[in-house]
XYZ file of C-alpha atoms in Angstrom:
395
model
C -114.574 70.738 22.545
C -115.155 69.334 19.106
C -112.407 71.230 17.785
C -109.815 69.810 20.265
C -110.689 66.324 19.335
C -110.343 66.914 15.426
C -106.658 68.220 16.533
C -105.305 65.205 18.588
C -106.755 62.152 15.879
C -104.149 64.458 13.480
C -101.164 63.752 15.755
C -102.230 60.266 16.130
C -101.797 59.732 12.701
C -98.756 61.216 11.496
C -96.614 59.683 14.518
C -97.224 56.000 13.346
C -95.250 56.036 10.254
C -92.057 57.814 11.930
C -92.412 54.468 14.342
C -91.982 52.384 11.385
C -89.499 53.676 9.596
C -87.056 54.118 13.002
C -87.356 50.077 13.879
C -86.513 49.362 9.435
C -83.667 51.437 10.409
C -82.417 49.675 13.367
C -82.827 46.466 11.866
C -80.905 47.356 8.701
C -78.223 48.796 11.154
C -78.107 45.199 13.182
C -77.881 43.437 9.781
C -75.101 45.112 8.495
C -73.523 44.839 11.917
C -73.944 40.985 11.966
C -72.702 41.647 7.918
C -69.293 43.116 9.274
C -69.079 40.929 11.751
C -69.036 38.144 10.009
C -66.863 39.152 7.227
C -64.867 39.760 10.084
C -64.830 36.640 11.086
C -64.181 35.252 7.778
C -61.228 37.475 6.944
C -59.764 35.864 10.185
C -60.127 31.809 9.170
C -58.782 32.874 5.961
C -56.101 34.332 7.625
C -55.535 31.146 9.948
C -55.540 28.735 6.909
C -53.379 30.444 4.896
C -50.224 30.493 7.965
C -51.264 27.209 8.700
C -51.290 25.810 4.966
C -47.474 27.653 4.684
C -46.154 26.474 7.944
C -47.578 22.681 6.546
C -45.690 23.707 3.048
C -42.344 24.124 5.146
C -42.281 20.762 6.962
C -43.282 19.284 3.934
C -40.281 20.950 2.049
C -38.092 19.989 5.228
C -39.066 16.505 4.987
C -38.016 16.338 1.514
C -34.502 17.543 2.061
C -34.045 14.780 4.790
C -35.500 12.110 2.850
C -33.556 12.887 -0.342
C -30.280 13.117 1.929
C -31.482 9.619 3.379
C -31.614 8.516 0.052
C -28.041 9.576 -0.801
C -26.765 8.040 2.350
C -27.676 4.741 1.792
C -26.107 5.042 -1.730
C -22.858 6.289 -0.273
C -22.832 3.344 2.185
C -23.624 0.753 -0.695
C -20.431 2.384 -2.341
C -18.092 2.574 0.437
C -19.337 -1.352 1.666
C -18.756 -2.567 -1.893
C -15.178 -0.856 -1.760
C -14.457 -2.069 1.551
C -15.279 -5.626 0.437
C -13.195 -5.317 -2.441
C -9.999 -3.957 -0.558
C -10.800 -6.678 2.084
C -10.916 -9.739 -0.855
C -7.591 -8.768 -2.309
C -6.389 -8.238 1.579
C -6.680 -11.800 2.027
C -5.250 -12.250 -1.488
C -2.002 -10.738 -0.878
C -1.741 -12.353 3.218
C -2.511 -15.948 1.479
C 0.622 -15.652 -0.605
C 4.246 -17.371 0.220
C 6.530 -14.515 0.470
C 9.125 -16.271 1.998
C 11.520 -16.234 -1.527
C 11.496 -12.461 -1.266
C 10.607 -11.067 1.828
C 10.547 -11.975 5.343
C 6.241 -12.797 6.407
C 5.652 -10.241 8.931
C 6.203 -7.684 6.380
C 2.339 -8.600 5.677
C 1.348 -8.095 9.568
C 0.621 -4.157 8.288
C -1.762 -5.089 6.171
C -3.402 -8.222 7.874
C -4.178 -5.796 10.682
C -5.506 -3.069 8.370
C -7.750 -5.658 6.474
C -9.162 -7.211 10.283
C -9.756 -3.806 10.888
C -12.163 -3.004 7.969
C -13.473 -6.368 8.167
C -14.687 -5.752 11.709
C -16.591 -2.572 10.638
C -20.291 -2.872 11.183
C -21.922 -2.100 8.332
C -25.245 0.234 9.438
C -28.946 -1.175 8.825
C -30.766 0.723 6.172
C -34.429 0.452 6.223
C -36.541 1.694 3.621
C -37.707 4.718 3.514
C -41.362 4.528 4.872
C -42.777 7.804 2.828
C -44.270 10.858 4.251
C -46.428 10.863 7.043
C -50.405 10.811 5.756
C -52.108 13.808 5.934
C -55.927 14.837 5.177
C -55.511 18.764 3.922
C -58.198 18.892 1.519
C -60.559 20.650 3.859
C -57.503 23.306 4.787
C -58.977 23.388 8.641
C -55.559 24.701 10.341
C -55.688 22.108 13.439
C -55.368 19.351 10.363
C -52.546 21.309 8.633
C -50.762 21.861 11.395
C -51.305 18.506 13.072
C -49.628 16.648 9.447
C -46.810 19.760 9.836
C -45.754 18.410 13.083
C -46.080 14.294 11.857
C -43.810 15.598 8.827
C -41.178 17.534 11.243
C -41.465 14.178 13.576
C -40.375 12.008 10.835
C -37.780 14.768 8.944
C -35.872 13.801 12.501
C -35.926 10.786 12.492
C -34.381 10.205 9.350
C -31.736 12.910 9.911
C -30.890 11.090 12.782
C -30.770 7.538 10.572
C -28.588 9.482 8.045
C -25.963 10.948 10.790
C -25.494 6.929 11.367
C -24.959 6.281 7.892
C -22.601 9.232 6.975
C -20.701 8.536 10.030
C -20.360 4.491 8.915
C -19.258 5.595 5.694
C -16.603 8.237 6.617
C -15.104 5.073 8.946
C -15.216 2.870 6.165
C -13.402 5.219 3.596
C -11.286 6.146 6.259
C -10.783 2.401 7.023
C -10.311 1.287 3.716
C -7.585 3.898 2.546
C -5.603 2.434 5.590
C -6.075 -1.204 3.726
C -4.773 0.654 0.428
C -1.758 1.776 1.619
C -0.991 -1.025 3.560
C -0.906 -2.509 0.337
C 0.798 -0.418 -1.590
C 3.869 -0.609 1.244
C 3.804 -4.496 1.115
C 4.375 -4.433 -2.863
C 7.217 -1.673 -2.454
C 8.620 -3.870 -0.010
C 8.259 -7.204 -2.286
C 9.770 -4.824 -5.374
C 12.694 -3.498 -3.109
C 14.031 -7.223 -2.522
C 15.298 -7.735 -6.121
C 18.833 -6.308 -5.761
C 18.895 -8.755 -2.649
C 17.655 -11.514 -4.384
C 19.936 -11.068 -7.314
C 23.158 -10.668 -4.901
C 22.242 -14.042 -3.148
C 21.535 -16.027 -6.231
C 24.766 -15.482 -8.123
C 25.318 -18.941 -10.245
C 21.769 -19.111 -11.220
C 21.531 -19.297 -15.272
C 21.060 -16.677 -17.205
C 17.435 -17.585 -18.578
C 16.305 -17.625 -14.943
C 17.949 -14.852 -14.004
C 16.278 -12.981 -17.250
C 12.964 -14.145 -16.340
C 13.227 -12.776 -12.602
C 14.026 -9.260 -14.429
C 11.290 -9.277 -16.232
C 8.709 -10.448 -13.464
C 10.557 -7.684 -10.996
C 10.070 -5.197 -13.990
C 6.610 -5.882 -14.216
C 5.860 -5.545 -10.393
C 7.897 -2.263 -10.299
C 5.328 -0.988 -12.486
C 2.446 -2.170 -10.395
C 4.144 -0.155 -6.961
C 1.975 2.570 -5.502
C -1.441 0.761 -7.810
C -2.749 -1.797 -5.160
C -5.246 -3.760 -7.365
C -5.639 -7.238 -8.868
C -3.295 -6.668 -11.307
C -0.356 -5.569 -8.692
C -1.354 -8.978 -7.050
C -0.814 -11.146 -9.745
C 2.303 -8.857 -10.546
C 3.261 -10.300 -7.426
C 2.808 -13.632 -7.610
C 4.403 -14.289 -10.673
C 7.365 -12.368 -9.493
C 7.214 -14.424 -6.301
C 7.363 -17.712 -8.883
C 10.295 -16.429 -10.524
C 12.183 -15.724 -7.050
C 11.708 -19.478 -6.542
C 12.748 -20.667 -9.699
C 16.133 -18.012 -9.400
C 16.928 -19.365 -5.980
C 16.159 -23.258 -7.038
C 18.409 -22.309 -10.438
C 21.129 -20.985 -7.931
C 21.423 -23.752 -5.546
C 21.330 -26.696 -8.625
C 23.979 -24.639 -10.009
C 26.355 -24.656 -7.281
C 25.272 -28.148 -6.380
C 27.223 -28.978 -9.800
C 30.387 -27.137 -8.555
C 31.265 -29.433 -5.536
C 34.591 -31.350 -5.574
C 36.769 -29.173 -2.931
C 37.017 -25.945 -4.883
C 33.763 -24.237 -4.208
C 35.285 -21.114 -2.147
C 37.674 -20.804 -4.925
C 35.325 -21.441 -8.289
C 32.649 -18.389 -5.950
C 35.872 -15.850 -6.158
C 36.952 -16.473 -9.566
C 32.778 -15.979 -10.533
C 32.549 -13.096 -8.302
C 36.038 -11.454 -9.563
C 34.684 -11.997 -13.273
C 30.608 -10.260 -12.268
C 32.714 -7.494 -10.859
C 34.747 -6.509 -14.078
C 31.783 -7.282 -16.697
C 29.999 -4.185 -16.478
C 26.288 -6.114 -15.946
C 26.571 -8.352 -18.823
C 24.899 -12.050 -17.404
C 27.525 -14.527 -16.831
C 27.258 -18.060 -16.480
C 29.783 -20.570 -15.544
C 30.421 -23.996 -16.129
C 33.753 -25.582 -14.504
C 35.228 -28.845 -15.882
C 38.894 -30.427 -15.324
C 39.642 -29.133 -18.955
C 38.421 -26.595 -21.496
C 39.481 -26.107 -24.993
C 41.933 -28.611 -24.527
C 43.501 -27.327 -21.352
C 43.677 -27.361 -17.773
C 45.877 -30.411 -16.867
C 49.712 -29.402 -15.602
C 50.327 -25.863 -15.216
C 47.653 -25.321 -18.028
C 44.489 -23.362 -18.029
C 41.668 -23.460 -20.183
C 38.600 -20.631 -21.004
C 35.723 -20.801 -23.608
C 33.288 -17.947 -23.778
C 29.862 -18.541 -26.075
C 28.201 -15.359 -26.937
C 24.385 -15.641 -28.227
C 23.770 -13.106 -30.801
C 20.810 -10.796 -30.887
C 20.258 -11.263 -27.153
C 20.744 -9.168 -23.894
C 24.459 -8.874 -23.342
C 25.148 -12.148 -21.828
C 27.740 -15.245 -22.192
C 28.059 -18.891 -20.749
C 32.041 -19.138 -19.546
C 33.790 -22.113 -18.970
C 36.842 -22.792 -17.293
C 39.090 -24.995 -16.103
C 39.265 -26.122 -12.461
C 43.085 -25.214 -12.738
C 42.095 -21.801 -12.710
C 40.361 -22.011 -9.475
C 43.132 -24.444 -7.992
C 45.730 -21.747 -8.833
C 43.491 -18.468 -8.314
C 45.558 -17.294 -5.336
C 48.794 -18.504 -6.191
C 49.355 -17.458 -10.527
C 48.304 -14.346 -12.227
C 47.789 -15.853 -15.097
C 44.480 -17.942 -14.308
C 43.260 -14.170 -13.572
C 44.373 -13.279 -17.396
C 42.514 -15.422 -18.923
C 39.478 -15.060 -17.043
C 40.212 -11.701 -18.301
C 40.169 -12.313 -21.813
C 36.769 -14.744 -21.554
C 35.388 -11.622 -20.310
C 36.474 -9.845 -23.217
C 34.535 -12.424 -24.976
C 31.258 -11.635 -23.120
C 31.531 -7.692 -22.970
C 31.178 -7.753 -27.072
C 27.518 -8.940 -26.610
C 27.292 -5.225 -25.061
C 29.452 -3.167 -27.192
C 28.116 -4.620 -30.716
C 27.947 -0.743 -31.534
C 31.564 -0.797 -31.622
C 32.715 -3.978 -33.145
C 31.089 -7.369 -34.364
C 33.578 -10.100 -35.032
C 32.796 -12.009 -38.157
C 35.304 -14.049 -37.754
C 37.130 -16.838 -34.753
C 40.123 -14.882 -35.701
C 38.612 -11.612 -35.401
C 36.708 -12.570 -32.041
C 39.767 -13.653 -30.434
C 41.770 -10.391 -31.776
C 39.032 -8.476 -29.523
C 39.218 -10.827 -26.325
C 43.073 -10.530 -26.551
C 42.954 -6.676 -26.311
C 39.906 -5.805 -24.564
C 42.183 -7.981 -22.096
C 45.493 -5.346 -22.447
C 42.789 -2.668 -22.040
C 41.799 -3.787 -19.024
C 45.756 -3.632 -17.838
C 46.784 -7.552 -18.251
C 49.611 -7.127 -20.408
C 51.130 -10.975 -19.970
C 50.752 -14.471 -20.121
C 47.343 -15.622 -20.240
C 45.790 -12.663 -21.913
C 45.813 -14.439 -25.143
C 48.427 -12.819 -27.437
C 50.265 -15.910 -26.856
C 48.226 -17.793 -28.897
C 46.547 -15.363 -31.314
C 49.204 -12.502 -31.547
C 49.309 -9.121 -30.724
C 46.337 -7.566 -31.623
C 46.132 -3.842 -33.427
C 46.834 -0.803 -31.665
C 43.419 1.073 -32.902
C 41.763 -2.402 -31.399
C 42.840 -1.910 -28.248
C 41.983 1.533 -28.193
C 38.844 0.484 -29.630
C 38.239 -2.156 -26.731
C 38.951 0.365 -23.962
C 36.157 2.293 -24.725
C 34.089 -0.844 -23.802
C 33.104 -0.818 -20.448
C-alpha cells in the first residue's frame, strides 16, 4: 500500500510542468498570429494610400494641364480682341472717307459689312482663374485623397469647358477679322485701279497737278495688298490729289470757252495722242508768237529743263477754227510737239541754241510724215538730213 502511494505523488509532479510549458506555447502561437495579422493589415493601408496618393497625383497633374491651357486661352483672346479692335478702328477709317473723286461709294459696302460683322462679335467673359480645389493630404487617409482627386477632376472640367468657349471665340474672331483684312485690301486695289480713269477724264488739268496725282497714285500702289494705317493715309492723300486734278481740269477748260471748245478738246487730244506720254499743257489765245489773225497760225512750246518730260503749248484759236478744214494748223501742232518730245529724248540731242531748238521741232515734224507748210521749214529752213534721222528715233 505504501509503495503505491510513493508511485502516484511521482506522476503528480512531473505532469505540472508539461502543463505550463503547452499554454507559453499557445500563447506565443496567438501572439505571433495577432503579429501576422496585423502586419497584414498594415501591408494593406499601405497599399490603399499609396493608389490613392497616385490616383490624387493624376488629377492634380490633369488639373494643371487645363488650367495652364485656360491660361493660354485667355491670352489668345486678349490678342485676337486687340486685333479685331484694331482692324475694326481703321474699318471705320477707310468707310469715313469721301471716295467719290475716285471711286463710286458702294465699293466700301464690302468692307462696312465685314467690319459690322466683327464688331458684332461677342467677346467671351474670362474670369480668373480661382486656383486648385483645397485639399487636406497630410494625413494620406485614402477617403481624403481621393475625395480632393475628384474636387480637382470637378474643376479640370470646368475650365476645359470655359476654354472650349474661349478657343472657339477666338477662331471666330481671327476668322472674322481676316474677312475685315481683305475687304480692305480689295477697297485700296479698287481706289489704285481708278488712276488711268481719272487721268483719261481730267485731260486739261496742269501739269503740276497732274504730277502730284502720279505721285500720290504711286505711293498708294505701293500700299495695295498692306491694309494698315499707312495704306489709309496712302489713300487719303491720293484721294486729295484726285480732287485737286479734277478741280485743275474743270478751271482749265473753264478758260477755253468762247465757241471752240469741241474743237480746242480735238486739237489737245490729237497732240496727247502723238507725244509719246510727255505732259502737255495748253493755253489758247487769239494770237501766239505773233500769229493767228487771217489765214495765220501761231504755236509756242516752253520746255522746263531738268524736269519730267513735259511742255506748256500755246496756240492760236485759228488753229482750232480751221482744225477740220487746213492741214496746216495740224503741222504746226506737229512741230510744237517736236518742241515738247526733246524734254524726253535729251539723250539724243539738247539744243543750246533758239536756232538749234527750232532745227529739231522742224524735223522731228518731217519725221513724223508732215512734209509741208506749217511744219516750220518755212521759217527756219530745211533742217539736216542726219537731224531728221536723228529725230525719228524719238518717239
Amino acid at each position: 500500500m505504501d509503495t503505491d502511494d510513493r508511485g502516484s505523488s511521482a506522476d503528480a509532479g512531473e505532469t505540472a510542468p508539461h502543463v505550463r510549458r503547452g499554454r507559453m506555447l499557445r500563447r506565443v502561437a496567438a501572439g505571433a498570429a495577432i503579429v501576422v495579422a496585423g502586419a497584414g493589415v498594415l501591408a494593406g493601408v499601405g497599399w490603399w494610400t499609396a493608389d490613392a496618393r497616385e490616383r490624387y497625383a493624376e488629377a492634380s497633374a490633369d488639373y494643371e494641364d487645363a488650367r495652364t491651357a485656360y491660361e493660354d486661352a485667355v491670352d489668345q483672346v486678349a490678342a485676337a480682341g486687340r486685333e479685331a479692335d484694331d482692324a475694326v478702328e481703321l474699318a471705320a477709317r477707310y468707310t469715313a472717307l469721301d471716295l467719290a473723286p475716285a471711286v463710286d461709294a458702294a465699293v466700301a459696302d464690302p468692307l462696312e459689312r465685314a467690319a459690322d460683322e466683327l464688331d458684332g462679335l461677342d467677346e467671351p467673359e474670362a474670369p480668373d482663374e480661382q486656383g486648385a480645389p483645397a485639399a487636406s493630404v497630410d494625413s494620406g487617409w485614402p477617403p481624403a485623397l481621393d475625395e480632393a482627386g475628384a474636387a480637382l477632376g470637378t474643376a479640370a472640367r470646368e475650365l476645359d469647358d470655359r476654354t472650349d468657349a474661349l478657343e472657339a471665340y477666338t477662331g471666330d474672331a481671327a476668322a472674322a477679322t481676316d474677312r475685315v483684312e481683305a475687304a480692305g485690301d480689295e477697297l485700296v486695289a479698287a481706289i489704285a485701279g481708278s488712276r488711268a480713269s481719272l487721268e483719261a477724264a481730267n485731260p486739261s488739268a496742269r501739269n503740276a497737278d497732274l504730277l502730284a496725282f502720279r505721285a500720290a497714285a504711286d505711293a498708294m500702289e505701293s500700299r495695295v495688298g498692306r491694309w494698315d494705317e499707312r495704306s489709309a493715309t496712302e489713300v487719303e492723300s491720293y484721294l486729295a490729289a484726285a480732287s485737286v486734278l479734277a478741280a485743275s481740269n474743270a478751271a482749265e477748260q473753264q478758260q477755253r470757252t468762247g465757241g471752240l471748245e469741241g474743237q480746242r478738246q480735238d486739237v489737245e487730244a490729237f497732240a496727247r495722242s502723238i507725244a509719246a506720254g510727255v505732259l502737255l499743257e495748253f493755253e489758247w489765245a487769239p494770237l501766239v508768237n505773233g500769229y493767228g489773225g487771217g489765214d495765220s497760225y501761231g504755236g509756242w512750246a516752253t520746255v522746263p529743263g531738268d524736269t519730267a518730260p513735259q511742255a506748256m503749248i500755246s496756240l492760236s484759236d485759228s488753229i482750232a477754227r480751221d482744225w477740220a478744214s487746213s492741214a496746216i494748223p495740224r503741222a504746226v501742232v506737229v512741230h510744237e510737239i517736236g518742241h515738247a518730245m526733246s524734254s524726253k529724248c535729251r539723250a539724243l540731242f539738247v539744243p543750246s541754241t533758239r536756232e538749234e531748238s527750232e532745227a529739231w521741232a522742224t524735223a522731228w515734224a518731217i519725221s513724223m510724215g508732215y512734209d509741208g507748210p506749217g511744219n516750220g521749214e518755212s521759217l527756219y529752213g530745211r533742217p539736216s538730213t542726219a537731224l531728221i534721222e536723228l529725230a525719228a528715233a524719238c518717239r
